[in-house]
CSV table of C-alpha atoms in Angstrom, one decimal:
chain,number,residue,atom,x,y,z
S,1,UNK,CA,0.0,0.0,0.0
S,2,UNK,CA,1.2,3.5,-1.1
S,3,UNK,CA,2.0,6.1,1.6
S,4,UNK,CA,2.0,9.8,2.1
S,5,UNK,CA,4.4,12.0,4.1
S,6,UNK,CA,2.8,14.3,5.8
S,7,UNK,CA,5.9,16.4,7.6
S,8,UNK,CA,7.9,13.4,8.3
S,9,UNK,CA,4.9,10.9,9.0
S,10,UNK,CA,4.1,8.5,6.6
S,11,UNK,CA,0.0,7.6,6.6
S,12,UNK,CA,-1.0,4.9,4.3
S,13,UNK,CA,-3.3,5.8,1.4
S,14,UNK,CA,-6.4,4.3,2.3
S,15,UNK,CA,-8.6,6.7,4.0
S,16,UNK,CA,-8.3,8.7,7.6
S,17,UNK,CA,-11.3,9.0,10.2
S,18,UNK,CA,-12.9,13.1,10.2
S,19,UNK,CA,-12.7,14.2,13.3
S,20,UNK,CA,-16.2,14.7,14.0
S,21,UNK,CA,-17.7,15.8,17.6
S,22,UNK,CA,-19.7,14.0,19.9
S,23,UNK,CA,-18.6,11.1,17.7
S,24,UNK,CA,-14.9,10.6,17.3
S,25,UNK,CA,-14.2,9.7,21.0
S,26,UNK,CA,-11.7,7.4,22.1
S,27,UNK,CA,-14.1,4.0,21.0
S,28,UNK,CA,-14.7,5.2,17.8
S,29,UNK,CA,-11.1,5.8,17.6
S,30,UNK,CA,-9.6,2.4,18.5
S,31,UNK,CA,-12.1,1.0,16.5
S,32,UNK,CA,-11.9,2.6,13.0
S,33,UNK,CA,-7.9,2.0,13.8
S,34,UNK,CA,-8.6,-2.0,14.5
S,35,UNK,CA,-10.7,-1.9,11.3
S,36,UNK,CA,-7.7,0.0,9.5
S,37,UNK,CA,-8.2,3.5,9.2
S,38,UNK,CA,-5.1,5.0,8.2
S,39,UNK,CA,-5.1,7.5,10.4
S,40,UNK,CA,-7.6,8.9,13.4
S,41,UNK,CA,-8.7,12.6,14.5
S,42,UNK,CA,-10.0,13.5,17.7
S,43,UNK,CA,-13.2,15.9,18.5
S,44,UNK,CA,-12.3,19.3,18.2
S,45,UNK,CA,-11.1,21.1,21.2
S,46,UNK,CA,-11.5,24.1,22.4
S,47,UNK,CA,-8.2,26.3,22.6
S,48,UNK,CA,-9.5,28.8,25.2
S,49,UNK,CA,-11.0,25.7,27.0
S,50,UNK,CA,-7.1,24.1,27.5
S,51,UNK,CA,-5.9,27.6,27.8
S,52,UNK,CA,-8.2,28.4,31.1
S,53,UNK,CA,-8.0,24.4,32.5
S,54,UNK,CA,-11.0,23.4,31.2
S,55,UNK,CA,-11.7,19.6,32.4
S,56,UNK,CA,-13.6,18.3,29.6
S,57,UNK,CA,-11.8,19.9,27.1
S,58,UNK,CA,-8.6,18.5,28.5
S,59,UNK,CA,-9.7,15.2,28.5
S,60,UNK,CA,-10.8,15.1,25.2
S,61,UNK,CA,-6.8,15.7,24.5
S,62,UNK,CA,-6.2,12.0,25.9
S,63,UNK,CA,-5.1,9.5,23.5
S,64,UNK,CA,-3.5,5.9,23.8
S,65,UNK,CA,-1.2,3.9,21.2
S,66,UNK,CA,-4.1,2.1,20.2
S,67,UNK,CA,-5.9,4.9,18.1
S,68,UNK,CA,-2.0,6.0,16.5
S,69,UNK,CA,-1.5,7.5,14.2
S,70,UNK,CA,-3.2,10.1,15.9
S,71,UNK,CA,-4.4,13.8,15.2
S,72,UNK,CA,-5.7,16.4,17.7
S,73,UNK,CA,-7.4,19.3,16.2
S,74,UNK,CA,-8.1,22.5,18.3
S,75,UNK,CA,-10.0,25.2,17.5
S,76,UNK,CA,-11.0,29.2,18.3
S,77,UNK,CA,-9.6,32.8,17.5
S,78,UNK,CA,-6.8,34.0,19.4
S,79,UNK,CA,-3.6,32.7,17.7
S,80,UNK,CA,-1.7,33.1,21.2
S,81,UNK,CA,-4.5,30.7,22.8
S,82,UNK,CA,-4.0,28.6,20.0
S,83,UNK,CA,-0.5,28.6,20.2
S,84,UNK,CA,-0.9,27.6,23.8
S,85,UNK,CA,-3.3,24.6,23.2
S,86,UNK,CA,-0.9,23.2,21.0
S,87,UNK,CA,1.9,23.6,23.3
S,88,UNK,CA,-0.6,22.0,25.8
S,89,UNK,CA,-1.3,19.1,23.8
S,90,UNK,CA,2.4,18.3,23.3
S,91,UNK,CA,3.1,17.9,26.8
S,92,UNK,CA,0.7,15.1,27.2
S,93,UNK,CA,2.7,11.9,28.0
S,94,UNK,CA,0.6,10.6,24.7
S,95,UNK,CA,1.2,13.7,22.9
S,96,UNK,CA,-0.5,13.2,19.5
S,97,UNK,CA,1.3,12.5,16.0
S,98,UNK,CA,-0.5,16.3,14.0
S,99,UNK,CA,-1.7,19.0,15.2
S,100,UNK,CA,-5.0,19.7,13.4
S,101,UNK,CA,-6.4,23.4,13.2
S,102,UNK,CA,-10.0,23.5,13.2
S,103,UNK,CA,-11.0,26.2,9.7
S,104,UNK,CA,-14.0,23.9,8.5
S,105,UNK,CA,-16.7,23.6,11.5
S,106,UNK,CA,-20.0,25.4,9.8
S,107,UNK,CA,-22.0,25.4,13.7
S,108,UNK,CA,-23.1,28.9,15.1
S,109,UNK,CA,-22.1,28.5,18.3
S,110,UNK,CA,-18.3,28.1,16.9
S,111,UNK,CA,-18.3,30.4,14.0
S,112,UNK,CA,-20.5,33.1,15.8
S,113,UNK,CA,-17.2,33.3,18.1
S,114,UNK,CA,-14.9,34.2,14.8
S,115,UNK,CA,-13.4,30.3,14.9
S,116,UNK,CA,-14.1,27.3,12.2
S,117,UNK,CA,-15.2,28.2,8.9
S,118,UNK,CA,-15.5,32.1,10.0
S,119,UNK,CA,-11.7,31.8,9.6
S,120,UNK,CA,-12.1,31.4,6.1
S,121,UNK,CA,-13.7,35.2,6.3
S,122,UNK,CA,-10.6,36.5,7.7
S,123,UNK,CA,-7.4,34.8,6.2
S,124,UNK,CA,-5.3,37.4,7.6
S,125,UNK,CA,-6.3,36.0,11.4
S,126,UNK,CA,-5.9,32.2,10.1
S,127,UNK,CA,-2.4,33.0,8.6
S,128,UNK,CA,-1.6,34.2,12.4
S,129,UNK,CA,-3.2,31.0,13.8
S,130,UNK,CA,-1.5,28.7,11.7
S,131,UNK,CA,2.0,30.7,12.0
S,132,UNK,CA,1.9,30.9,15.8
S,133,UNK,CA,0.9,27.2,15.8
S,134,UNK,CA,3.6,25.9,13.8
S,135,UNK,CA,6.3,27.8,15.4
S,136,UNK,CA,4.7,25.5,19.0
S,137,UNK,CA,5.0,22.4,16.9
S,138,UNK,CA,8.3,22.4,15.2
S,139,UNK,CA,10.1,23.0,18.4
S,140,UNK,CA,8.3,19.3,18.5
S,141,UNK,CA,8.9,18.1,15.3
S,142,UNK,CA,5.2,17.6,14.8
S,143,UNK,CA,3.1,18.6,11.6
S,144,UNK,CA,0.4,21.0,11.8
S,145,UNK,CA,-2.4,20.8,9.2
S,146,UNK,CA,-5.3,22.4,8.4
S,147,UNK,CA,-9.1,21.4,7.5
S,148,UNK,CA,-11.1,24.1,5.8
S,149,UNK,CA,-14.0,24.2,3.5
S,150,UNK,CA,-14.5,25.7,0.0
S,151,UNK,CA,-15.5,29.2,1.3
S,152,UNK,CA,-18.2,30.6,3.6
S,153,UNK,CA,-20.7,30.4,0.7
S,154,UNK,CA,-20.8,30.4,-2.8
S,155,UNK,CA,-20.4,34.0,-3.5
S,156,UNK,CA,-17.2,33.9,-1.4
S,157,UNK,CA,-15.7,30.8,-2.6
S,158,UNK,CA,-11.6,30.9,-1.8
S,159,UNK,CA,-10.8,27.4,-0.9
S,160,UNK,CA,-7.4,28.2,-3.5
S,161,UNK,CA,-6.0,30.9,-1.8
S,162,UNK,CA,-6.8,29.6,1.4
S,163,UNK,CA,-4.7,26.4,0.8
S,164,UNK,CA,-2.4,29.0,-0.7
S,165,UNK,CA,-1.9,30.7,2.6
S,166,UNK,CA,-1.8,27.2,4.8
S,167,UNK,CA,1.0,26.0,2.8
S,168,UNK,CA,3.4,29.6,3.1
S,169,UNK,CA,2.2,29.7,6.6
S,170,UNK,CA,4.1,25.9,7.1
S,171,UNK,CA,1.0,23.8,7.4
S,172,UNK,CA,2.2,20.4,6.5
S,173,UNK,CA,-1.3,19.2,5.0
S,174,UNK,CA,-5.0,20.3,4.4
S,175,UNK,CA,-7.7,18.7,4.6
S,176,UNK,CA,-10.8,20.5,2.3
S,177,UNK,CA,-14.1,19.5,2.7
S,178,UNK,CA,-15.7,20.3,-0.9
S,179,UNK,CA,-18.7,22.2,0.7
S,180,UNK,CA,-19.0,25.9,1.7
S,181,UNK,CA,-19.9,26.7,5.4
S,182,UNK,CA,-23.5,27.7,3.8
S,183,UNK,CA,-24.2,24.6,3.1
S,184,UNK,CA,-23.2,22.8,6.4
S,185,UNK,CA,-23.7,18.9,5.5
S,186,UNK,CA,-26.4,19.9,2.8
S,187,UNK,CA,-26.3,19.4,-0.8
S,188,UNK,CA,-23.6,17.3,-3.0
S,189,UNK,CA,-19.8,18.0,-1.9
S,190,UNK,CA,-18.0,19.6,-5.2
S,191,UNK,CA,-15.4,17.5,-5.4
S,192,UNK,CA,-13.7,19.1,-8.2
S,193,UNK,CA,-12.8,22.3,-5.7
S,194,UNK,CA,-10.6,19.1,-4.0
S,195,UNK,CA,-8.7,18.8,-7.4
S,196,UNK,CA,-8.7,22.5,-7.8
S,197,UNK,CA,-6.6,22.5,-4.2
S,198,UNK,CA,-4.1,19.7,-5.6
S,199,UNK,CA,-3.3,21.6,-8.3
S,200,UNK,CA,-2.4,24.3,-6.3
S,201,UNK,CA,-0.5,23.4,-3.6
S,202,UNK,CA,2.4,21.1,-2.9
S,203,UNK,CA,1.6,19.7,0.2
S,204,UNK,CA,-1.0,17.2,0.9
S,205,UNK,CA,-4.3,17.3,0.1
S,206,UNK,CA,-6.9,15.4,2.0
S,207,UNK,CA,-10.5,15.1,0.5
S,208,UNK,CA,-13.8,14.9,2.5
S,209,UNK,CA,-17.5,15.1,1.6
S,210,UNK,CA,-19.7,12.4,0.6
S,211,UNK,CA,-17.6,9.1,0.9
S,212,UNK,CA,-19.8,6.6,1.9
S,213,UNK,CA,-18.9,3.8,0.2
S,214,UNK,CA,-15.4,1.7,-0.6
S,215,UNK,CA,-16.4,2.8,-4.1
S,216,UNK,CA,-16.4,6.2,-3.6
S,217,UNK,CA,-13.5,6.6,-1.4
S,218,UNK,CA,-11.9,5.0,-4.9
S,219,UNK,CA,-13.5,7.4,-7.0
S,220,UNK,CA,-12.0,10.5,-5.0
S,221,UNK,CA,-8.9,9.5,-5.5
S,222,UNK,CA,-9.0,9.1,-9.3
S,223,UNK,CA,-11.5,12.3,-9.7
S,224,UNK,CA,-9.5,14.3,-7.7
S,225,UNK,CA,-6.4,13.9,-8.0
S,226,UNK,CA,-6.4,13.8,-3.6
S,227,UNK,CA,-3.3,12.5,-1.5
S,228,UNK,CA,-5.8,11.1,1.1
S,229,UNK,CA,-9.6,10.7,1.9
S,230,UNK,CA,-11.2,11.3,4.7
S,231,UNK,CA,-14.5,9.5,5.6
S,232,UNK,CA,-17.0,11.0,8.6
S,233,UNK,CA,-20.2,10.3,8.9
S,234,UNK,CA,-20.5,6.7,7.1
S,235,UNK,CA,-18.0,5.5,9.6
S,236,UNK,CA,-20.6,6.5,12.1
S,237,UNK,CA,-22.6,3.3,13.2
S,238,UNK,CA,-20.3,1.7,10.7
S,239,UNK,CA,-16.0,1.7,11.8
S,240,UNK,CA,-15.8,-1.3,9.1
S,241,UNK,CA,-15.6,0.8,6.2
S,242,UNK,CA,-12.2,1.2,7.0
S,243,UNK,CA,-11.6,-2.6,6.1
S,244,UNK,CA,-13.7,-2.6,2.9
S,245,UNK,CA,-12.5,0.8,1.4
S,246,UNK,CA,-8.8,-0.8,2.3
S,247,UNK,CA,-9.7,-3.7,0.5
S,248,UNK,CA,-11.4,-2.8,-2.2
S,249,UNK,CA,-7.9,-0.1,-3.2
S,250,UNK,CA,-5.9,-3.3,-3.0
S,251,UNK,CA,-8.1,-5.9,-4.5
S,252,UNK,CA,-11.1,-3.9,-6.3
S,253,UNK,CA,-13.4,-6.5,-4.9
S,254,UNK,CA,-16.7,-5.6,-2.7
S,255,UNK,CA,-16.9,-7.1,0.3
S,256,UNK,CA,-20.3,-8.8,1.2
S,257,UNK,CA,-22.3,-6.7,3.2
S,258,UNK,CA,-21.7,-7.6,7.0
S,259,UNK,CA,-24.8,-9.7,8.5
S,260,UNK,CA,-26.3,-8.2,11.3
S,261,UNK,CA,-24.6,-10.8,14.3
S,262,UNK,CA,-21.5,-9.1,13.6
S,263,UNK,CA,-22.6,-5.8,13.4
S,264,UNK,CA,-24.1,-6.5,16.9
S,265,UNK,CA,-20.8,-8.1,18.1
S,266,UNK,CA,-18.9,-4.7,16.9
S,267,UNK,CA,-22.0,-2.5,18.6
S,268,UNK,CA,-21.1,-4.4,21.8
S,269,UNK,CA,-18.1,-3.8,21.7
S,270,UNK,CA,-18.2,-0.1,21.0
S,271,UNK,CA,-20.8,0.1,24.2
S,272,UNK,CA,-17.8,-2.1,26.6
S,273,UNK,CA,-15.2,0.5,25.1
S,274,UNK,CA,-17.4,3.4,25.9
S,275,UNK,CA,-18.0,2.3,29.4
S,276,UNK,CA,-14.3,1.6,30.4
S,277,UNK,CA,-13.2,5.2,28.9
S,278,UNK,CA,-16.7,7.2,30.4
S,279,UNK,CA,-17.9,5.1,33.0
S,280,UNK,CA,-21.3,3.2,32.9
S,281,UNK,CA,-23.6,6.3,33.3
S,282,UNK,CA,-21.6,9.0,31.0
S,283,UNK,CA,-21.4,5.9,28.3
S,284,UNK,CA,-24.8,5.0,28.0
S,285,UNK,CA,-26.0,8.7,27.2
S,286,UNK,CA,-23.3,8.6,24.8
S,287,UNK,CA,-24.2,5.0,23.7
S,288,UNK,CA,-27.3,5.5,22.7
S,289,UNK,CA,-26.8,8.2,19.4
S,290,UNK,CA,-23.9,5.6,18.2
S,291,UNK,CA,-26.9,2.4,18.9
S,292,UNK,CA,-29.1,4.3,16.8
S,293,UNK,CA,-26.7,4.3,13.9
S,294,UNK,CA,-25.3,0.8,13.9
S,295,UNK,CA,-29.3,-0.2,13.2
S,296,UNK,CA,-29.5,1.4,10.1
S,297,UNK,CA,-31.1,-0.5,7.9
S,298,UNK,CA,-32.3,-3.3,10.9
S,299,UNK,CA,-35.5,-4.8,10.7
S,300,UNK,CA,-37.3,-3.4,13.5
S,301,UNK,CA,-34.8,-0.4,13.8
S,302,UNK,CA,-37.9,2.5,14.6
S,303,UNK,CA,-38.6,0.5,17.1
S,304,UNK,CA,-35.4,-0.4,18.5
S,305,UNK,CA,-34.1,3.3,18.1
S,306,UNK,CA,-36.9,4.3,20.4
S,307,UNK,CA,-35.6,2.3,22.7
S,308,UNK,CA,-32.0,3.3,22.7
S,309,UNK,CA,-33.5,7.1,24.0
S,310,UNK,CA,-34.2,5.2,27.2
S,311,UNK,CA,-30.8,3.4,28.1
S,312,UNK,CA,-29.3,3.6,30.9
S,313,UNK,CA,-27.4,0.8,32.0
S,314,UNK,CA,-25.2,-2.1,30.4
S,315,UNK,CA,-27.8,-4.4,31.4
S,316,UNK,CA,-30.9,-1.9,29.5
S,317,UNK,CA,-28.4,-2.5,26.1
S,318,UNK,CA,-28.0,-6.0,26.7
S,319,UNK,CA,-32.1,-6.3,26.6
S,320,UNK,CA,-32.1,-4.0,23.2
S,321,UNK,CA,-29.4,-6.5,21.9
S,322,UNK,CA,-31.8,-9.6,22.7
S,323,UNK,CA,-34.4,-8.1,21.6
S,324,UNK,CA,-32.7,-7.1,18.4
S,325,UNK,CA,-31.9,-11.2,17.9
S,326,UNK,CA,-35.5,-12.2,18.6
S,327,UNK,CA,-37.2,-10.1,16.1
S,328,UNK,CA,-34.5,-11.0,13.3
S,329,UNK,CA,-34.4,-14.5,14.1
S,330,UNK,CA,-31.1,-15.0,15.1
């Protein structure tokens, strides 16, 4: 399998897991690593958060071999905060393997504080960020990259000279998710804005939007021209794409769909690694959004989903999971 240095760290070219929040927690890590995801990114995390000693945001800096390679991405507005959180992050005793700056996140609640996609309003600011954040990492000898979208919206398109400035600022990689902050996760992803970025830059690309299939993960790669793909949301519910994108690069064979014991065996397992990082009560809350998506598809799943909105326990999923095998047969 091909690989792809991204400032001295070679990443396999298969396809990398988005960092997506609320979802891409330590179980979703380890498992889209055990199902071979090239490489995984953490939830975003708030720079002024590590900056004031935020609890929560500093545990959602903690990382163990078992998701590496691994990248952290921060986010906010203050390139001396940002600076900080990086410097933060590289004195964990797991410090991660990138630094990640967050340019791409379309919610109000990030971009109404001037940070995400409300960078790519203000590329002077993001030049700062990304300066002040690589001048942290290199005293590390870790790579900072960047993930930004193709503009704020369509009349303001600059996803070019936004990769432009991540490269002369010394990002090490960006990751360009081929849909405008207008859009959110609406509408098709433009991939060709992905090959537009290729073209322009010589560092790393990574593409994102719309890969939900081993198939299309292919098809980025020859559309687009893209060093990497990143896959978000159809890893959600499902960490084995991983496996079948992997195989189907090496072997251009489709893998039969997985039948539904083994999906439940992987769900189970997701719950057990949720409750040993969260604890039982924190975990099942958390469970229960991740439940809903491995039963896509599930005969039965209205029913069952309705039930995950009311689990509490280990023993209140274990119930689900039986009742799951009753109604299916199994």
């Amino acid at each position: 399998m091909d690989c792809v240095n991204i400032g001295g760290l070679r990443v396999a070219r298969t396809a990398v897991l988005a960092p997506m929040a609320g979802v891409c927690d330590y179980a979703q890590r380890v498992l889209a690593r055990e199902f071979g995801a090239a490489l995984t990114f953490g939830e975003m995390v708030s720079s002024a958060g590590l900056v004031y000693g935020d609890k929560k945001s500093a545990k959602l800096l903690v990382s163990t071999e078992r998701e590496r390679p691994y990248a952290a991405q921060i986010f906010g507005n203050n390139p001396d905060f940002m600076a900080r959180a990086a410097e933060i992050a590289l004195e964990h005793e797991h410090k991660p393997d990138i630094i990640d700056i967050n340019a791409g996140c379309p919610m109000p609640k990030i971009t109404g504080n001037g940070a995400g996609s409300a960078l790519l309003r203000d590329l002077k600011l993001l030049g700062e960020i990304i300066t002040a954040v690589v001048k942290i990492c290199e005293a590390g000898k870790i790579p900072v990259t960047v993930k930004i979208r193709t503009g704020w919206d369509f009349a303001t398109i600059n996803h070019i000279e936004t990769a432009k400035l991540c490269e002369a600022c010394g990002a090490s990689a960006i990751t360009v998710h081929a849909r405008t902050r207008e859009q959110f996760y609406a509408g098709e992803a433009d991939w060709s804005r992905i090959a537009e970025v290729k073209q322009a830059v010589k560092i790393p690309v990574i593409g994102n939007g719309d890969v939900a299939s081993a198939e299309k993960c292919k098809a980025m790669y020859e559309q687009t021209g893209c060093d990497l793909v990143m896959v978000g949301r159809a890893a959600w519910g499902a960490p084995w794409i991983f496996d079948e994108i992997k195989e189907f690069l090496t072997t251009s064979q489709t893998q039969a769909p997985l039948a539904l014991p083994k999906k439940l065996e992987i769900m189970s397992r997701h719950v057990d690694l949720l409750i040993a990082d969260k604890g039982e009560t924190v975990a099942m809350k958390h469970a229960r959004a991740h439940i809903a998506k491995y039963l896509r598809g599930v005969r039965g799943a209205a029913v069952f989903k309705n039930m995950c909105s009311h689990l509490s326990t280990r023993e209140d999923f274990l119930r689900l999971v039986e009742k799951i095998k009753t109604d299916n047969d199994l």
